[in-house]
Amino acid sequence: MTTPHPALRLSPEVAGALASGRPVVALESTIISHGMPYPRNVEMAVEVEGILRDGGATPATIAVLGGVPRIGLERDDLETLATHPDVAKVSLRDLPYVMATGAHGATTVASTMRLAALAGIRVFVTGGLGGVHRGAETSFDISADLTELGQTDVAVVSAGVKSILDIGLTLETLETLGVPVVVHGSDAFPSFYSRTSDFTAPMRLDSAEEIAAMMRAKWDLGLSGAVSVANPVPVADEIPRDEIDGLIATALGECEEHGIHGKDVTPFLLGRIVELSGGRSLETNIALVRSNARLGAALAVAWSRGA
Ligand code: PSU
Ligand code: MN
């Protein structure tokens, strides 16, 4: 096992599970603080930890609290992340700042991946990845999630890439960065709210065991970086593309009108899509995180069997 980096504070439960080689799954916290409204955000966070436990894995929600990177949180910590007015959205470059200033920070996919890897965790469950934004040819808005996927050895389970982003350019960038993109149980690349997109699955595997074998093959060869696992939203919870695309277009237009840019773009768009859909997109978002947690637990179990 990897010795956790000394700057991290692991909960006793997570430390114990890692030390004895039991399955552990990392969870991000930006989805709590900046991705969903209260109280659904904290309810989701607690529920997803329960799903991981039921699936045989120890949950390790990751955030920076009072300047300390924490791996594995208590209920009170989740409540703080869900309600505190000054929780920064912390991507990789923000980590040193929140640590030096003793602030609270909710970690994105990029920073959660890095902290998970520093703790020795290899499986991470989230909702949606950041990527190349539409119009990136002029805005240069490309999420640091992508560069981190290119360099840190963690399997990241998501529901694909939403069409607030340029899905095609995001997939091209992942290819350039050497990140395998494997779709679980489907021939289509999923677009978060919907099971399909205009793109086919770059790779397909139908079981957690096969995905774990791919992780092992990649890292045994010394190929660094993530394995991106895209898990399509369950059929019953999907919002058809023609319905969600109109709402996304409206939200994107408003984003431009208000001159919103940088790290505020994704939270703004997610919040507006929840409002414009009358709350339906939030229910879909929660359903897909639940489904990702079920797959992530199975993947962590398969990984720890062979590790
Ligand atoms: N997509 C979602 N919900 C989220 C995010 C993305 O459906 O909460 C968050 C994740 O934490 C992701 C981050 O890592 O937004 C990407 O932000 P940016 O585009 O600023 O890098
Ligand atoms: Mn950005």
Short mmCIF file of C-alpha atoms and ligand atoms in Angstrom, two decimals:
data_model
loop_
_atom_site.label_atom_id
_atom_site.label_comp_id
_atom_site.label_asym_id
_atom_site.label_seq_id
_atom_site.Cartn_x
_atom_site.Cartn_y
_atom_site.Cartn_z
CA MET A 1 0.00 0.00 0.00
CA THR A 2 0.98 3.63 -0.53
CA THR A 3 1.81 5.55 2.64
CA PRO A 4 -0.60 8.50 2.69
CA HIS A 5 1.03 11.90 2.25
CA PRO A 6 1.65 13.52 5.68
CA ALA A 7 -0.26 16.71 4.77
CA LEU A 8 -3.49 14.72 4.55
CA ARG A 9 -5.79 13.91 7.44
CA LEU A 10 -7.46 10.54 6.93
CA SER A 11 -10.47 9.48 8.98
CA PRO A 12 -9.68 6.45 11.14
CA GLU A 13 -12.12 4.38 9.09
CA VAL A 14 -10.47 5.24 5.76
CA ALA A 15 -6.96 4.84 7.19
CA GLY A 16 -7.89 1.40 8.52
CA ALA A 17 -9.43 0.26 5.24
CA LEU A 18 -6.42 1.40 3.21
CA ALA A 19 -3.91 -0.14 5.61
CA SER A 20 -5.60 -3.53 5.34
CA GLY A 21 -6.20 -3.37 1.58
CA ARG A 22 -10.00 -3.17 1.80
CA PRO A 23 -11.94 -1.41 -1.00
CA VAL A 24 -12.12 2.40 -0.70
CA VAL A 25 -13.90 4.84 -3.02
CA ALA A 26 -13.15 8.58 -3.13
CA LEU A 27 -15.96 11.14 -3.56
CA GLU A 28 -15.61 14.81 -4.52
CA SER A 29 -17.15 17.77 -2.68
CA THR A 30 -17.68 20.47 -5.33
CA ILE A 31 -20.77 18.52 -6.30
CA ILE A 32 -22.01 19.16 -2.72
CA SER A 33 -21.03 22.83 -2.31
CA HIS A 34 -21.41 24.12 -5.87
CA GLY A 35 -23.23 21.43 -7.83
CA MET A 36 -26.60 21.02 -6.08
CA PRO A 37 -28.93 23.12 -3.90
CA TYR A 38 -29.44 22.56 -0.15
CA PRO A 39 -30.72 20.25 1.32
CA ARG A 40 -30.63 17.81 -1.60
CA ASN A 41 -26.84 18.19 -1.75
CA VAL A 42 -26.20 16.88 1.77
CA GLU A 43 -28.92 14.22 1.46
CA MET A 44 -27.20 13.02 -1.72
CA ALA A 45 -23.78 13.02 -0.03
CA VAL A 46 -25.02 10.89 2.88
CA GLU A 47 -27.00 8.54 0.65
CA VAL A 48 -24.09 7.92 -1.71
CA GLU A 49 -21.81 7.02 1.19
CA GLY A 50 -24.46 4.47 2.22
CA ILE A 51 -24.60 2.98 -1.29
CA LEU A 52 -20.82 2.52 -1.26
CA ARG A 53 -20.96 0.78 2.13
CA ASP A 54 -23.77 -1.50 0.92
CA GLY A 55 -21.57 -2.34 -2.07
CA GLY A 56 -18.68 -3.36 0.20
CA ALA A 57 -16.51 -0.22 -0.06
CA THR A 58 -15.49 2.42 2.46
CA PRO A 59 -16.50 5.93 1.32
CA ALA A 60 -13.84 8.65 1.44
CA THR A 61 -15.40 12.03 0.74
CA ILE A 62 -12.61 14.55 0.12
CA ALA A 63 -12.52 18.29 0.93
CA VAL A 64 -10.29 20.91 2.53
CA LEU A 65 -11.58 21.99 5.94
CA GLY A 66 -9.84 24.76 7.85
CA GLY A 67 -6.91 24.44 5.46
CA VAL A 68 -6.47 20.70 6.01
CA PRO A 69 -7.02 18.24 3.15
CA ARG A 70 -9.36 15.65 4.63
CA ILE A 71 -9.95 12.13 3.34
CA GLY A 72 -13.15 10.71 4.84
CA LEU A 73 -15.63 13.07 6.48
CA GLU A 74 -18.20 13.03 9.27
CA ARG A 75 -21.87 13.99 8.85
CA ASP A 76 -21.15 17.44 10.38
CA ASP A 77 -18.42 18.07 7.80
CA LEU A 78 -20.82 17.23 4.96
CA GLU A 79 -23.34 19.67 6.47
CA THR A 80 -20.65 22.38 6.60
CA LEU A 81 -19.81 21.81 2.94
CA ALA A 82 -23.50 21.97 2.04
CA THR A 83 -24.34 25.13 3.98
CA HIS A 84 -21.28 27.26 4.78
CA PRO A 85 -21.35 30.48 2.72
CA ASP A 86 -17.57 30.61 2.16
CA VAL A 87 -16.56 27.26 0.74
CA ALA A 88 -14.22 27.90 -2.17
CA LYS A 89 -14.39 25.80 -5.32
CA VAL A 90 -10.95 24.22 -5.27
CA SER A 91 -9.34 22.87 -8.40
CA LEU A 92 -5.67 21.85 -8.46
CA ARG A 93 -4.22 25.35 -8.57
CA ASP A 94 -6.39 26.50 -5.63
CA LEU A 95 -5.21 23.77 -3.24
CA PRO A 96 -2.09 25.59 -1.97
CA TYR A 97 -4.09 28.79 -1.42
CA VAL A 98 -6.87 27.27 0.71
CA MET A 99 -4.27 25.30 2.69
CA ALA A 100 -2.11 28.39 3.34
CA THR A 101 -5.10 30.52 4.36
CA GLY A 102 -6.80 27.90 6.54
CA ALA A 103 -9.96 28.13 4.45
CA HIS A 104 -12.69 25.64 3.58
CA GLY A 105 -12.60 24.27 0.06
CA ALA A 106 -14.77 21.90 -1.95
CA THR A 107 -12.63 19.80 -4.27
CA THR A 108 -13.32 19.34 -8.01
CA VAL A 109 -12.61 16.19 -9.97
CA ALA A 110 -9.02 17.36 -10.57
CA SER A 111 -8.10 18.11 -6.96
CA THR A 112 -10.07 15.14 -5.58
CA MET A 113 -8.15 12.84 -7.93
CA ARG A 114 -4.82 14.19 -6.75
CA LEU A 115 -5.69 13.99 -3.05
CA ALA A 116 -7.13 10.50 -3.52
CA ALA A 117 -3.91 9.35 -5.22
CA LEU A 118 -1.80 10.92 -2.45
CA ALA A 119 -3.86 8.89 0.04
CA GLY A 120 -3.45 5.65 -1.94
CA ILE A 121 -7.05 5.47 -3.27
CA ARG A 122 -7.48 4.19 -6.85
CA VAL A 123 -11.24 4.47 -7.46
CA PHE A 124 -13.21 7.72 -7.48
CA VAL A 125 -16.93 8.25 -8.11
CA THR A 126 -18.41 11.51 -9.35
CA GLY A 127 -21.31 12.79 -11.46
CA GLY A 128 -19.87 14.61 -14.44
CA LEU A 129 -16.37 15.47 -15.60
CA GLY A 130 -15.22 18.96 -16.50
CA GLY A 131 -13.98 19.30 -20.07
CA VAL A 132 -13.53 21.56 -23.05
CA HIS A 133 -16.20 24.26 -22.94
CA ARG A 134 -18.14 25.24 -26.03
CA GLY A 135 -16.38 28.25 -27.55
CA ALA A 136 -13.04 27.23 -26.00
CA GLU A 137 -11.29 28.29 -29.22
CA THR A 138 -11.76 31.88 -28.03
CA SER A 139 -12.30 31.53 -24.25
CA PHE A 140 -9.52 28.93 -23.70
CA ASP A 141 -11.88 27.46 -21.06
CA ILE A 142 -10.67 23.89 -20.66
CA SER A 143 -11.14 22.26 -17.26
CA ALA A 144 -8.05 21.25 -15.29
CA ASP A 145 -9.94 17.96 -14.81
CA LEU A 146 -8.61 16.93 -18.23
CA THR A 147 -4.91 17.55 -17.58
CA GLU A 148 -5.26 15.82 -14.23
CA LEU A 149 -6.89 12.81 -15.90
CA GLY A 150 -3.80 12.74 -18.09
CA GLN A 151 -1.37 12.43 -15.20
CA THR A 152 -2.83 10.87 -12.06
CA ASP A 153 -3.45 7.14 -11.60
CA VAL A 154 -7.09 6.96 -10.49
CA ALA A 155 -10.13 5.38 -12.14
CA VAL A 156 -12.88 7.99 -12.36
CA VAL A 157 -16.48 6.84 -12.70
CA SER A 158 -18.77 9.50 -14.20
CA ALA A 159 -21.94 9.64 -16.32
CA GLY A 160 -19.97 11.05 -19.23
CA VAL A 161 -19.74 14.65 -20.35
CA LYS A 162 -22.68 16.98 -20.48
CA SER A 163 -23.51 19.01 -23.51
CA ILE A 164 -22.84 22.28 -21.68
CA LEU A 165 -19.36 21.23 -22.86
CA ASP A 166 -18.06 20.45 -26.34
CA ILE A 167 -18.24 16.66 -26.07
CA GLY A 168 -16.27 16.02 -29.26
CA LEU A 169 -13.36 18.27 -28.30
CA THR A 170 -13.37 16.82 -24.78
CA LEU A 171 -13.05 13.29 -26.19
CA GLU A 172 -10.29 14.40 -28.57
CA THR A 173 -8.38 15.98 -25.68
CA LEU A 174 -8.69 12.83 -23.58
CA GLU A 175 -7.30 10.84 -26.50
CA THR A 176 -4.33 13.22 -26.81
CA LEU A 177 -3.67 12.93 -23.08
CA GLY A 178 -3.62 9.13 -23.27
CA VAL A 179 -6.74 8.64 -21.15
CA PRO A 180 -8.72 5.48 -22.00
CA VAL A 181 -12.44 6.27 -22.06
CA VAL A 182 -14.42 3.10 -21.43
CA VAL A 183 -18.20 3.04 -21.45
CA HIS A 184 -19.85 0.58 -19.08
CA GLY A 185 -22.42 -1.57 -20.85
CA SER A 186 -23.17 0.61 -23.87
CA ASP A 187 -21.88 1.35 -27.38
CA ALA A 188 -22.72 5.08 -27.06
CA PHE A 189 -20.76 7.70 -25.16
CA PRO A 190 -23.23 9.09 -22.60
CA SER A 191 -23.94 12.79 -22.09
CA PHE A 192 -24.75 12.88 -18.37
CA TYR A 193 -28.51 13.56 -18.45
CA SER A 194 -28.92 11.27 -21.47
CA ARG A 195 -27.64 7.77 -22.24
CA THR A 196 -26.32 8.76 -25.64
CA SER A 197 -24.58 11.63 -27.42
CA ASP A 198 -23.46 12.17 -31.01
CA PHE A 199 -20.41 10.06 -30.16
CA THR A 200 -19.82 6.32 -29.93
CA ALA A 201 -18.05 4.64 -27.02
CA PRO A 202 -14.25 4.76 -27.60
CA MET A 203 -14.12 1.43 -25.69
CA ARG A 204 -16.76 -0.73 -24.05
CA LEU A 205 -16.58 -3.13 -21.10
CA ASP A 206 -19.54 -4.73 -19.36
CA SER A 207 -18.20 -5.70 -15.94
CA ALA A 208 -16.30 -4.17 -13.04
CA GLU A 209 -13.81 -7.06 -13.19
CA GLU A 210 -12.87 -6.22 -16.78
CA ILE A 211 -12.48 -2.54 -15.94
CA ALA A 212 -10.24 -3.44 -12.97
CA ALA A 213 -8.16 -5.60 -15.33
CA MET A 214 -7.75 -2.58 -17.62
CA MET A 215 -6.60 -0.40 -14.72
CA ARG A 216 -4.02 -3.03 -13.83
CA ALA A 217 -2.83 -3.40 -17.41
CA LYS A 218 -2.40 0.37 -17.77
CA TRP A 219 -0.56 1.01 -14.53
CA ASP A 220 1.54 -2.18 -14.66
CA LEU A 221 2.95 -0.87 -17.94
CA GLY A 222 3.87 2.38 -16.25
CA LEU A 223 1.33 4.34 -18.28
CA SER A 224 0.42 7.14 -15.91
CA GLY A 225 -2.93 8.84 -15.75
CA ALA A 226 -6.56 7.99 -15.23
CA VAL A 227 -8.93 5.41 -16.57
CA SER A 228 -12.14 7.29 -17.34
CA VAL A 229 -15.20 5.10 -16.85
CA ALA A 230 -18.42 6.47 -18.32
CA ASN A 231 -21.57 4.92 -16.87
CA PRO A 232 -24.79 5.86 -18.67
CA VAL A 233 -27.62 7.18 -16.48
CA PRO A 234 -30.25 4.48 -15.81
CA VAL A 235 -33.00 4.36 -18.48
CA ALA A 236 -35.75 5.30 -16.02
CA ASP A 237 -33.96 8.51 -14.98
CA GLU A 238 -32.69 9.81 -18.30
CA ILE A 239 -33.81 13.11 -19.83
CA PRO A 240 -34.04 12.73 -23.62
CA ARG A 241 -31.49 14.78 -25.54
CA ASP A 242 -34.03 16.87 -27.44
CA GLU A 243 -35.58 17.97 -24.13
CA ILE A 244 -32.38 18.83 -22.26
CA ASP A 245 -30.56 20.42 -25.23
CA GLY A 246 -33.03 23.34 -25.40
CA LEU A 247 -32.59 24.10 -21.71
CA ILE A 248 -28.81 23.89 -22.02
CA ALA A 249 -28.87 26.32 -24.95
CA THR A 250 -30.94 28.80 -22.90
CA ALA A 251 -28.58 28.50 -19.91
CA LEU A 252 -25.51 28.96 -22.15
CA GLY A 253 -27.06 32.10 -23.65
CA GLU A 254 -27.70 33.57 -20.20
CA CYS A 255 -24.16 32.72 -19.13
CA GLU A 256 -22.80 34.79 -21.97
CA GLU A 257 -25.30 37.62 -21.39
CA HIS A 258 -24.21 37.93 -17.75
CA GLY A 259 -20.51 37.78 -18.67
CA ILE A 260 -19.91 34.79 -16.39
CA HIS A 261 -16.52 33.17 -16.88
CA GLY A 262 -13.81 31.00 -15.33
CA LYS A 263 -14.69 28.72 -12.42
CA ASP A 264 -18.18 30.22 -12.06
CA VAL A 265 -19.36 28.90 -15.43
CA THR A 266 -20.11 25.26 -14.48
CA PRO A 267 -21.96 26.07 -11.19
CA PHE A 268 -24.01 28.77 -12.97
CA LEU A 269 -25.05 26.44 -15.81
CA LEU A 270 -25.93 23.56 -13.47
CA GLY A 271 -28.04 25.84 -11.26
CA ARG A 272 -29.92 27.36 -14.20
CA ILE A 273 -30.60 23.94 -15.75
CA VAL A 274 -32.14 22.81 -12.43
CA GLU A 275 -34.38 25.92 -12.45
CA LEU A 276 -35.28 25.70 -16.14
CA SER A 277 -36.15 21.99 -15.83
CA GLY A 278 -38.34 22.59 -12.78
CA GLY A 279 -36.01 20.45 -10.66
CA ARG A 280 -36.02 17.44 -12.98
CA SER A 281 -32.34 17.74 -13.89
CA LEU A 282 -31.46 17.62 -10.19
CA GLU A 283 -33.30 14.32 -9.74
CA THR A 284 -31.51 12.92 -12.80
CA ASN A 285 -28.19 14.18 -11.44
CA ILE A 286 -28.78 12.43 -8.10
CA ALA A 287 -29.94 9.22 -9.81
CA LEU A 288 -26.82 9.03 -11.94
CA VAL A 289 -24.53 9.59 -8.95
CA ARG A 290 -26.31 6.71 -7.15
CA SER A 291 -25.77 4.48 -10.18
CA ASN A 292 -22.11 5.53 -10.43
CA ALA A 293 -21.65 4.70 -6.74
CA ARG A 294 -22.97 1.17 -7.31
CA LEU A 295 -20.50 0.65 -10.16
CA GLY A 296 -17.67 2.35 -8.24
CA ALA A 297 -18.15 0.06 -5.23
CA ALA A 298 -18.04 -3.01 -7.48
CA LEU A 299 -14.93 -1.64 -9.17
CA ALA A 300 -13.13 -0.98 -5.86
CA VAL A 301 -14.03 -4.50 -4.71
CA ALA A 302 -12.70 -6.00 -7.97
CA TRP A 303 -9.57 -3.84 -7.74
CA SER A 304 -8.78 -4.79 -4.13
CA ARG A 305 -9.22 -8.51 -4.92
CA GLY A 306 -6.40 -8.43 -7.39
CA ALA A 307 -4.18 -5.80 -5.75
N1 PSU B 1 -20.32 18.63 -13.49
C1 PSU B 1 -21.42 18.36 -12.74
N2 PSU B 1 -21.45 18.68 -11.44
C2 PSU B 1 -20.37 19.24 -10.84
C3 PSU B 1 -19.20 19.51 -11.63
C4 PSU B 1 -19.22 19.20 -12.94
O1 PSU B 1 -22.41 17.85 -13.25
O2 PSU B 1 -20.43 19.52 -9.63
C5 PSU B 1 -18.00 20.07 -10.96
C6 PSU B 1 -16.96 18.96 -10.74
O3 PSU B 1 -16.37 19.16 -9.46
C7 PSU B 1 -15.94 19.24 -11.83
C8 PSU B 1 -15.99 20.74 -11.88
O4 PSU B 1 -14.64 18.78 -11.51
O5 PSU B 1 -17.38 21.05 -11.77
C9 PSU B 1 -15.41 21.30 -13.15
O6 PSU B 1 -15.32 22.68 -13.03
P1 PSU B 1 -14.43 23.52 -14.06
O7 PSU B 1 -15.16 23.35 -15.36
O8 PSU B 1 -14.45 24.91 -13.53
O9 PSU B 1 -13.06 22.90 -14.04
MN MN B 2 -13.08 26.42 -16.62
#
